[in-house]
mmCIF file of C-alpha atoms and ligand atoms in Angstrom:
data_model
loop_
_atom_site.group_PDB
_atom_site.id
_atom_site.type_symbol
_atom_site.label_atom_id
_atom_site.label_comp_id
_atom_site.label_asym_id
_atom_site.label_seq_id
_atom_site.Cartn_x
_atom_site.Cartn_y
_atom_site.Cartn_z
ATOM 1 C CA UNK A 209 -26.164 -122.522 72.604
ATOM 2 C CA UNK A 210 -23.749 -120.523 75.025
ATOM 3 C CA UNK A 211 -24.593 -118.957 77.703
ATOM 4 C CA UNK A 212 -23.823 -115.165 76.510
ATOM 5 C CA UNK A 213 -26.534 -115.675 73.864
ATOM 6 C CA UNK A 214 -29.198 -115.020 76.503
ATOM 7 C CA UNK A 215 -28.567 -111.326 76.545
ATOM 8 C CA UNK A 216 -30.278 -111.101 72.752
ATOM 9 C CA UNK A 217 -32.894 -113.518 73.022
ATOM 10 C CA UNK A 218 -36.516 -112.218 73.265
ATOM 11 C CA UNK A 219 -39.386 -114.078 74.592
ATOM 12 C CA UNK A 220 -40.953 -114.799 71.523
ATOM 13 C CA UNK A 221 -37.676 -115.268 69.301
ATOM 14 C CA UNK A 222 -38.799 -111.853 67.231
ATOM 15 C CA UNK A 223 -35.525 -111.770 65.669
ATOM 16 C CA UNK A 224 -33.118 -113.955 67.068
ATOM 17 C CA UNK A 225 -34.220 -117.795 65.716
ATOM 18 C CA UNK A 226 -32.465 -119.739 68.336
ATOM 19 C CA UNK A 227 -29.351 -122.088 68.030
ATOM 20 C CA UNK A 228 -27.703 -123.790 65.157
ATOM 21 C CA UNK A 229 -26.853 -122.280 61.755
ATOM 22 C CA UNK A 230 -29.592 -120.666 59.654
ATOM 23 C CA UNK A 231 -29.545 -121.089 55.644
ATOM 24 C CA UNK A 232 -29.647 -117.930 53.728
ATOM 25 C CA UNK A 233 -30.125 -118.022 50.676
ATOM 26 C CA UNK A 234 -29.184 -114.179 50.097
ATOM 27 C CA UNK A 235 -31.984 -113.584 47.941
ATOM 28 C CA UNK A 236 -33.693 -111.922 51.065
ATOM 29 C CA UNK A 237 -36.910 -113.293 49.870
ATOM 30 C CA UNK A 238 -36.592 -116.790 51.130
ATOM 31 C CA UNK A 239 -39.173 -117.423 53.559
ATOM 32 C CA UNK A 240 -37.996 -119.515 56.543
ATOM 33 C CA UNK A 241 -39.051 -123.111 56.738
ATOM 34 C CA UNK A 242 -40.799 -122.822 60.431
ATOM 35 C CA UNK A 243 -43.314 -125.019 62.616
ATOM 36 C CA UNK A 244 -45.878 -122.638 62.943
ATOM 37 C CA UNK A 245 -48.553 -123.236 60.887
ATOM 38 C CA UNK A 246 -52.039 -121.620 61.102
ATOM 39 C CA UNK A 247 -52.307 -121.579 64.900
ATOM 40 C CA UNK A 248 -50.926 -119.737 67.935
ATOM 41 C CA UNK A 249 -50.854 -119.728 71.053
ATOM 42 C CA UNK A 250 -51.811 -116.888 73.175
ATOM 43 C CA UNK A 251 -49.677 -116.448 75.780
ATOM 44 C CA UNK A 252 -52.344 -114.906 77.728
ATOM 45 C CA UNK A 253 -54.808 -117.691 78.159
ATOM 46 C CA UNK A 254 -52.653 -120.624 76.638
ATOM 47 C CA UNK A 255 -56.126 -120.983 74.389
ATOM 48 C CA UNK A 256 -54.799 -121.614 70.688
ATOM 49 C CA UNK A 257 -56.131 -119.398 68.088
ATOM 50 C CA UNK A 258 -56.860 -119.771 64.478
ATOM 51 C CA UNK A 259 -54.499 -117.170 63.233
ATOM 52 C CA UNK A 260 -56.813 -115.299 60.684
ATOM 53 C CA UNK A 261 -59.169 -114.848 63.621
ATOM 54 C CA UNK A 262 -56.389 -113.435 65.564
ATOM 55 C CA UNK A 263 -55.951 -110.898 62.204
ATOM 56 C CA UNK A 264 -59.317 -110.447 62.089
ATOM 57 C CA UNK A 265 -59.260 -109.082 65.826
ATOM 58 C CA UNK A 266 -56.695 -107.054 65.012
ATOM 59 C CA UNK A 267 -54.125 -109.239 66.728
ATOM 60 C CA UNK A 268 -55.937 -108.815 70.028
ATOM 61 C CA UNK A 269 -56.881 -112.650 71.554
ATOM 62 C CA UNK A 270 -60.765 -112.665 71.670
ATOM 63 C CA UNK A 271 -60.713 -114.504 74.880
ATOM 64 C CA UNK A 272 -58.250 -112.553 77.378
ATOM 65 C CA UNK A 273 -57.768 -109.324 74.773
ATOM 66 C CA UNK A 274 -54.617 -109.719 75.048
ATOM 67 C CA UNK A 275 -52.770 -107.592 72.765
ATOM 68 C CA UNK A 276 -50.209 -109.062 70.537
ATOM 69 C CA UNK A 277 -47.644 -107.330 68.656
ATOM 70 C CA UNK A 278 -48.054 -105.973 65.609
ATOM 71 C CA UNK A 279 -46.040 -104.408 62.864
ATOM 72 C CA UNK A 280 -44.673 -100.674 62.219
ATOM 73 C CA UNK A 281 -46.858 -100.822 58.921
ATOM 74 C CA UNK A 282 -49.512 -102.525 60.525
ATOM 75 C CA UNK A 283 -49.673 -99.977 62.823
ATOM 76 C CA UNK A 284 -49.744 -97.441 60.529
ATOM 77 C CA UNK A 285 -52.506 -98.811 58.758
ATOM 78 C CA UNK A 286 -54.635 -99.189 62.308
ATOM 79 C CA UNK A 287 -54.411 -95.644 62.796
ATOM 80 C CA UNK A 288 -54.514 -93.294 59.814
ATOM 81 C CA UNK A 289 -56.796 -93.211 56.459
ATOM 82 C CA UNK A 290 -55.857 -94.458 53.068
ATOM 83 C CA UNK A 291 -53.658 -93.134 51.106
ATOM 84 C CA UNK A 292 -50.786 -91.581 53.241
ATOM 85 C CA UNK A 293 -47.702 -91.287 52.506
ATOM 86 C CA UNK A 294 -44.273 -92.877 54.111
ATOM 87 C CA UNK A 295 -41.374 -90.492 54.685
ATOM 88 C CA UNK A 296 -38.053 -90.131 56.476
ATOM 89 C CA UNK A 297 -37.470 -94.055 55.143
ATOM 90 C CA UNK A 298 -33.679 -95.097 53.770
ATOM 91 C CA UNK A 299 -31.529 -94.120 56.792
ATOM 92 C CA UNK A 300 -29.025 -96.686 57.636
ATOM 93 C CA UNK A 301 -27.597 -97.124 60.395
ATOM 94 C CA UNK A 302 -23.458 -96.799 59.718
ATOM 95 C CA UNK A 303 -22.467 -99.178 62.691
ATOM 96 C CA UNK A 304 -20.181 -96.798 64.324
ATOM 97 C CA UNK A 305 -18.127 -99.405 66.353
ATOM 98 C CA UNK A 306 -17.874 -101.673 64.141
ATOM 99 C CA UNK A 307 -19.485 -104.178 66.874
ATOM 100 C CA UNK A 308 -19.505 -107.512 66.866
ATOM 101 C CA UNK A 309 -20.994 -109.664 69.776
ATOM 102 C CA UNK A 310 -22.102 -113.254 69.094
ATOM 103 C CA UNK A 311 -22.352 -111.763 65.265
ATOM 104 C CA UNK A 312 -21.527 -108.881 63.609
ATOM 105 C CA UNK A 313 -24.016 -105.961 64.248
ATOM 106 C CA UNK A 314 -23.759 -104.955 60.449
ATOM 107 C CA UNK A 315 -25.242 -108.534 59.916
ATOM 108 C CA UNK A 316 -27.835 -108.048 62.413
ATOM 109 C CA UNK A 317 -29.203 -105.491 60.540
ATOM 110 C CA UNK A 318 -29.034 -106.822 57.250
ATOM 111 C CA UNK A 319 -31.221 -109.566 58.900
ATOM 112 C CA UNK A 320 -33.582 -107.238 60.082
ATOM 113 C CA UNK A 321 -33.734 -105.166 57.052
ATOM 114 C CA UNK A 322 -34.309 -108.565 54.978
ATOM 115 C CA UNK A 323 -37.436 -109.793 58.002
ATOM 116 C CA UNK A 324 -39.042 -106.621 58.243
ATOM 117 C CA UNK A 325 -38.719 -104.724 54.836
ATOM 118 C CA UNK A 326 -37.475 -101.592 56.925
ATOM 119 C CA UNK A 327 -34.595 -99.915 57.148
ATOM 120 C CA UNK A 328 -34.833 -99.374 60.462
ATOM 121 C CA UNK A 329 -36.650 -100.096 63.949
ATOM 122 C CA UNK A 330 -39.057 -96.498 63.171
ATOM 123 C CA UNK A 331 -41.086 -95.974 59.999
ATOM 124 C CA UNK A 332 -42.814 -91.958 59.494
ATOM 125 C CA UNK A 333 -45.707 -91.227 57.980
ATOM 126 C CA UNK A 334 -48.385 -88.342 57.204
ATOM 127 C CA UNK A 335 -51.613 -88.500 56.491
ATOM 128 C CA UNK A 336 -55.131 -88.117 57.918
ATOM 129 C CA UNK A 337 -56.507 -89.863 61.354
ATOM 130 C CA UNK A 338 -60.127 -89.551 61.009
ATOM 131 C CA UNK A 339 -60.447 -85.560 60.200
ATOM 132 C CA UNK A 340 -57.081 -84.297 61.838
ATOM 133 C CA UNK A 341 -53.583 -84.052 59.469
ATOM 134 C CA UNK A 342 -51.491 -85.806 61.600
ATOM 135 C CA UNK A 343 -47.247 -86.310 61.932
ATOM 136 C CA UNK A 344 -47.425 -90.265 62.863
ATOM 137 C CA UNK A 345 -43.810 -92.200 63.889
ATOM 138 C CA UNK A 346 -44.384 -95.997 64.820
ATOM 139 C CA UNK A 347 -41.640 -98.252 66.433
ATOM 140 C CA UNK A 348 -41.293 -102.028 64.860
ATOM 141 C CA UNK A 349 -40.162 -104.229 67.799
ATOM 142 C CA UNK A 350 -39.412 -106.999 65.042
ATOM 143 C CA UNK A 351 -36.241 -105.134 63.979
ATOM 144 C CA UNK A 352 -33.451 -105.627 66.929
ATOM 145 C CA UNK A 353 -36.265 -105.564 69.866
ATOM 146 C CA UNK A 354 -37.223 -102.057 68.586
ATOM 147 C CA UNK A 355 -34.150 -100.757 70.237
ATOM 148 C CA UNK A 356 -32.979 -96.988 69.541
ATOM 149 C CA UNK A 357 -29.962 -96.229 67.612
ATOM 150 C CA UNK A 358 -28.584 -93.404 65.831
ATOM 151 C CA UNK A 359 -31.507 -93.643 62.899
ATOM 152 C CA UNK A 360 -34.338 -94.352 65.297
ATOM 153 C CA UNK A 361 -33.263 -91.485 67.096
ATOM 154 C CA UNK A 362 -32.974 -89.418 63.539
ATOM 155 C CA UNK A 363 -35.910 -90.284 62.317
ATOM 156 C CA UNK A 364 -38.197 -89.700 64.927
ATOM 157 C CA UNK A 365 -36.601 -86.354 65.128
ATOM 158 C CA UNK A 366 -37.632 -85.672 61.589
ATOM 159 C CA UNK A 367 -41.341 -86.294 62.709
ATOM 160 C CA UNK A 368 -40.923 -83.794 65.299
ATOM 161 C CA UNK A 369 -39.465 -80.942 62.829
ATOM 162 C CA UNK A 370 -41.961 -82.253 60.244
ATOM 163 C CA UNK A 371 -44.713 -81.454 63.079
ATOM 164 C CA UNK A 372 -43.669 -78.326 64.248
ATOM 165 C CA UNK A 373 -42.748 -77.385 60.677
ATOM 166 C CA UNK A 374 -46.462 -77.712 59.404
ATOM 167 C CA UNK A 375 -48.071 -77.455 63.174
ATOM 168 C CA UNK A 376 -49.373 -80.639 62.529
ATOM 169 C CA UNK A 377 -49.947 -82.919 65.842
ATOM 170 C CA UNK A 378 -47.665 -85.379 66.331
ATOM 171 C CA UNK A 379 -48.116 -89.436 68.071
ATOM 172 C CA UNK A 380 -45.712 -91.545 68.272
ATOM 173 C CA UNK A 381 -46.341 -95.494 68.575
ATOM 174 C CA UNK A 382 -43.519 -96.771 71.142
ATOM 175 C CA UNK A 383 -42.459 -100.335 71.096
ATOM 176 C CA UNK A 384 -39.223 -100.895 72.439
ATOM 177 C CA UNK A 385 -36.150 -102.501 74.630
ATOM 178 C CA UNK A 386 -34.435 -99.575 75.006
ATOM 179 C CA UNK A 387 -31.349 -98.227 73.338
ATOM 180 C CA UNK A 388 -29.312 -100.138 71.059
ATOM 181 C CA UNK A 389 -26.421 -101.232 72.890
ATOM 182 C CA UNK A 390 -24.664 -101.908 69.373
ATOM 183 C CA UNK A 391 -24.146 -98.388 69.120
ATOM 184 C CA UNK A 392 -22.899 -97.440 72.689
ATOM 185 C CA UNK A 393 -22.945 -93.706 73.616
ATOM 186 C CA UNK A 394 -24.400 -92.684 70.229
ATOM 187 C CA UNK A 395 -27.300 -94.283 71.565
ATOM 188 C CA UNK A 396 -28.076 -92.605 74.790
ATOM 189 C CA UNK A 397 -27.345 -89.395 72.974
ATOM 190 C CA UNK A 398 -30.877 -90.193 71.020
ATOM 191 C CA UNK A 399 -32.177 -89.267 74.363
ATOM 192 C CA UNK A 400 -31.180 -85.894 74.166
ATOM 193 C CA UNK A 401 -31.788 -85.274 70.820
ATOM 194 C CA UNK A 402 -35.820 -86.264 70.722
ATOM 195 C CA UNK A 403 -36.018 -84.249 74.166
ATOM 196 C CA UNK A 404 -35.057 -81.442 72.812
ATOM 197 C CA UNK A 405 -36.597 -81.404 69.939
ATOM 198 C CA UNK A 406 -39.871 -82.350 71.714
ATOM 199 C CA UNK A 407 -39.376 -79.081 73.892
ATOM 200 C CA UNK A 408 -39.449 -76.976 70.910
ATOM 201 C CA UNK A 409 -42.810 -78.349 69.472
ATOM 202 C CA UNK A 410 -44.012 -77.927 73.091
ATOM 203 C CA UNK A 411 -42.601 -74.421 73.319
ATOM 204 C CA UNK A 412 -44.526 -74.114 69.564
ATOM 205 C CA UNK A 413 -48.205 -75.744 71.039
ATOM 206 C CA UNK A 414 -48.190 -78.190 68.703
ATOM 207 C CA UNK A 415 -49.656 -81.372 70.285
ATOM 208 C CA UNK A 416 -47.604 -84.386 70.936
ATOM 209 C CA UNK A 417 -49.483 -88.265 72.332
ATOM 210 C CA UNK A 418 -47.310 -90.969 72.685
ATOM 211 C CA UNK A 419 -48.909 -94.330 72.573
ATOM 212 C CA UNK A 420 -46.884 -96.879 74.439
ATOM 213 C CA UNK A 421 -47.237 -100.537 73.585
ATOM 214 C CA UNK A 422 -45.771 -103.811 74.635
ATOM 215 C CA UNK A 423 -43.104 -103.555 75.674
ATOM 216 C CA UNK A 424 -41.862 -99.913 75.970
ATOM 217 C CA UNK A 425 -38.837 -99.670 77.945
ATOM 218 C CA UNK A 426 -35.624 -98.256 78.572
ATOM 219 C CA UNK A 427 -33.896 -94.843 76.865
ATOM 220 C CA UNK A 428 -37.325 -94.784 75.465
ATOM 221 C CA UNK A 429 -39.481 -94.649 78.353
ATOM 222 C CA UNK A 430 -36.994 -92.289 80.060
ATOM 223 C CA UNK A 431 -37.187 -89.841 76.731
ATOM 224 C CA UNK A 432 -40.135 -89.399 74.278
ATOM 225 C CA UNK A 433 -42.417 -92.008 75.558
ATOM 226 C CA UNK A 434 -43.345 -90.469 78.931
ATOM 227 C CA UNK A 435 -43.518 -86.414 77.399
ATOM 228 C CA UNK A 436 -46.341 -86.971 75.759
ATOM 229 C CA UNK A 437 -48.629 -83.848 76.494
ATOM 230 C CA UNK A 438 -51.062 -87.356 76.409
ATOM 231 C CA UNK A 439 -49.598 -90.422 77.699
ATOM 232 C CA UNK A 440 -51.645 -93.606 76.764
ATOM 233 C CA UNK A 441 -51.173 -96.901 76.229
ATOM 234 C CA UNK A 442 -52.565 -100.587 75.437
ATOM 235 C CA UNK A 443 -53.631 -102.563 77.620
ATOM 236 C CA UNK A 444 -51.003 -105.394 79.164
ATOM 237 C CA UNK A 445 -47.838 -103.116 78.127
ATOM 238 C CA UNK A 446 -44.786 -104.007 79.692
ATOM 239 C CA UNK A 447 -43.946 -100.438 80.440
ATOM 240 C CA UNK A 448 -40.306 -99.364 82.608
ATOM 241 C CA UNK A 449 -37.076 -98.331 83.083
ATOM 242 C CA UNK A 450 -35.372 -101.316 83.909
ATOM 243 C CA UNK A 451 -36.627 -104.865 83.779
ATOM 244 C CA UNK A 452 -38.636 -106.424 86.657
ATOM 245 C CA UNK A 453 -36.035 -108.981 87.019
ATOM 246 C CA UNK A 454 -32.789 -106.592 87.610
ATOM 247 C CA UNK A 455 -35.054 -104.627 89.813
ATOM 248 C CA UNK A 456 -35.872 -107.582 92.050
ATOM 249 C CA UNK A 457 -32.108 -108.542 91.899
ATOM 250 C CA UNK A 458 -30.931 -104.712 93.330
ATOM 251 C CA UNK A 459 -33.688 -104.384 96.244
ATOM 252 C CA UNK A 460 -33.540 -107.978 96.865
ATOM 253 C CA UNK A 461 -37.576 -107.800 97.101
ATOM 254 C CA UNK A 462 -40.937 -109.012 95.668
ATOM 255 C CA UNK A 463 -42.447 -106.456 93.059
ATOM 256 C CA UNK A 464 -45.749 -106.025 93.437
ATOM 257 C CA UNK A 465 -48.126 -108.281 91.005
ATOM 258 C CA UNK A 466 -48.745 -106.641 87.827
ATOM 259 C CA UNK A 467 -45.956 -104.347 88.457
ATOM 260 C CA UNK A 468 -44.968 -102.161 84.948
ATOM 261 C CA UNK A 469 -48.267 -103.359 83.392
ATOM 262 C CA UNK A 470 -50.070 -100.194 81.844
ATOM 263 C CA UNK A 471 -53.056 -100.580 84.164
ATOM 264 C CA UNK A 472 -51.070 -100.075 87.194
ATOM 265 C CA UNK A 473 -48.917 -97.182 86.107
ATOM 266 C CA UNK A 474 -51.974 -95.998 85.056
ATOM 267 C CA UNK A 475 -53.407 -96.203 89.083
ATOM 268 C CA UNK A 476 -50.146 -94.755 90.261
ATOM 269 C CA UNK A 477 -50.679 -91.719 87.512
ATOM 270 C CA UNK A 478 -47.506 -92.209 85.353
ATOM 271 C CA UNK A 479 -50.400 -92.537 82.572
ATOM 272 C CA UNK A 480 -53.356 -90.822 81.094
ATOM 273 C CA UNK A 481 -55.414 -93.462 79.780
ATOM 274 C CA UNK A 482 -55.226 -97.597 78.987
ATOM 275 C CA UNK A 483 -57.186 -98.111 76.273
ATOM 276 C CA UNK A 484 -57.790 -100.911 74.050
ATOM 277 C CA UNK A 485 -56.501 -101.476 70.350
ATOM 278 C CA UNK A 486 -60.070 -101.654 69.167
ATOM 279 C CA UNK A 487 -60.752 -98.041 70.469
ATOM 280 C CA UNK A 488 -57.156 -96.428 69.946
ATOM 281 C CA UNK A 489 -57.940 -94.750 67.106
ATOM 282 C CA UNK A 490 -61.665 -93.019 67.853
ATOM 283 C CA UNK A 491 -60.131 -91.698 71.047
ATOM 284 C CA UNK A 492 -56.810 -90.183 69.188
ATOM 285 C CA UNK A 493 -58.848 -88.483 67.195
ATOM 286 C CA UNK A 494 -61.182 -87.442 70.337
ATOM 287 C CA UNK A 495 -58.002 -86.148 71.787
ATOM 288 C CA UNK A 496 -56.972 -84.565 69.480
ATOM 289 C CA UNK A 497 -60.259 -82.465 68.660
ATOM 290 C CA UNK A 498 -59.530 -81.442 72.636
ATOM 291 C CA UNK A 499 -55.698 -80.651 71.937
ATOM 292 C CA UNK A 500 -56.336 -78.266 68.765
ATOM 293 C CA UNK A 501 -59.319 -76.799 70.246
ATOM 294 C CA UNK A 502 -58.454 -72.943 70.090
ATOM 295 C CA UNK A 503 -58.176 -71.130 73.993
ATOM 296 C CA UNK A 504 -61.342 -69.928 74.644
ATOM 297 C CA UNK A 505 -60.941 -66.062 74.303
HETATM 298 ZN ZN1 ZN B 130 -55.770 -115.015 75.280
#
């Protein structure tokens, strides 16, 4: 494998599957022949887990509650009631420099489309969490690290009209590397766009929670995922601007143990609240009975 291929490798191989040439079979149906199995290993506690336990827990190790990652859908389902309905779905990202790196970025996303059944790194919903009609946008790190492009950027703007539309609250899930480099400047300018449109709903008093997850980092913690009028997030997160390791390389020092982990942004007040995938949903609905709770005359 070259070197240069270390720039798109994540720690867990989410989407890139490592070196030598993969079959396709183009049907984009074709489950991959892998190792796995019916065990995994928590990288937590290095204890191996029976992976319909780990479901069962909802993909939080019962030993060290560590919190894997899960799903845009997945997600979805966690947090609001049956029957909701997906929206803002079928933008496509037009790949507007034609990139290619170690492959063609058009290819990249046909992959992606093919692994995760989205069109994107963002699905929308609406529907009900608990009593409250909510606007719900959830990031799928599985699709290019989660990274923001032009329809990430799109659609979560749509939740954001669609909130302050029907002055229904909005929370977005955030699970992310950042912006998509594959798109350049038309990336960053996502940044813009959601902040913008995130002033509005604030200017409107519609509430907006952002829930960050593992890993949330980049454009997106420097936009949307830290304006939250509630900030929360799991426990564990990987949550910065830049990564540990380029931070250590500029100031040439030691970061501080469990530096960017939710629980100490949390002590140094960039956060609101940790709390753990178990409780997430009683206490967004909690917060949100506190958010829409009319000014007391
Ligand atoms: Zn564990």
């Amino acid at each position: 494998m070259g070197f240069g291929m270390s720039w798109f490798k994540r720690e867990n191989g989410d989407y890139e599957s490592g070196p030598g040439p993969e079959p396709d079979n183009g049907d984009g149906g074709g489950k991959k022949v892998r190792t796995e199995g019916l065990w995994t290993k928590c990288p937590g506690c290095r204890v191996t887990i029976f992976k319909a336990e780990l479901e069962a827990n909802l993909h939080v190790c019962p030993k060290c509650q560590h919190h894997f990652k899960i799903g845009a859908r997945q997600r979805i389902d966690l947090l609001l009631e049956p029957g909701y309905e997906l929206v803002d779905g079928g933008l496509r990202s037009t790949d507007p420099l034609n990139f290619t790196d170690v492959k063609p970025y058009k290819q990249r996303l046909r992959k992606a489309q093919e692994q995760t059944g989205l069109s994107d790194a963002i699905q929308n919903a609406l529907g009900r969490m608990g009593p409250h009609e909510v606007v719900l946008s959830a990031m799928e790190y599985a699709f290019i690290g989660g990274s923001m492009g032009a329809v990430v950027g799109e659609t979560i703007a749509r939740a954001v009209d669609r909130a302050r539309d029907t002055r229904k609250p909005l929370i977005v899930v955030a699970a992310s590397g950042g912006a998509r480099m594959m798109e350049g400047v038309v990336s960053l300018m996502q940044m813009a766009k959601i902040s913008t449109a995130l002033a509005q709903l604030d200017d409107a008093k519609v509430p907006y929670i952002c829930v960050l997850t593992d890993p949330t980092t980049g454009g997106v913690t420097a936009s949307f995922a830290m304006l939250g009028d509630l900030n929360i997030a799991e426990p564990g997160a990987l949550i910065g601007f830049a990564g540990p390791r380029v931070i250590e390389q500029t100031i040439r020092q030691k970061l501080p143990e469990g530096f960017q982990r939710s629980e100490f942004l949390l002590e140094k007040g960039f956060l609101d609240a940790v709390v753990h995938r178990k409780d997430l949903k009683a206490y967004l609905v909690r917060a949100l009975e506190f958010l829409k709770a009319p000014a007391a005359a």
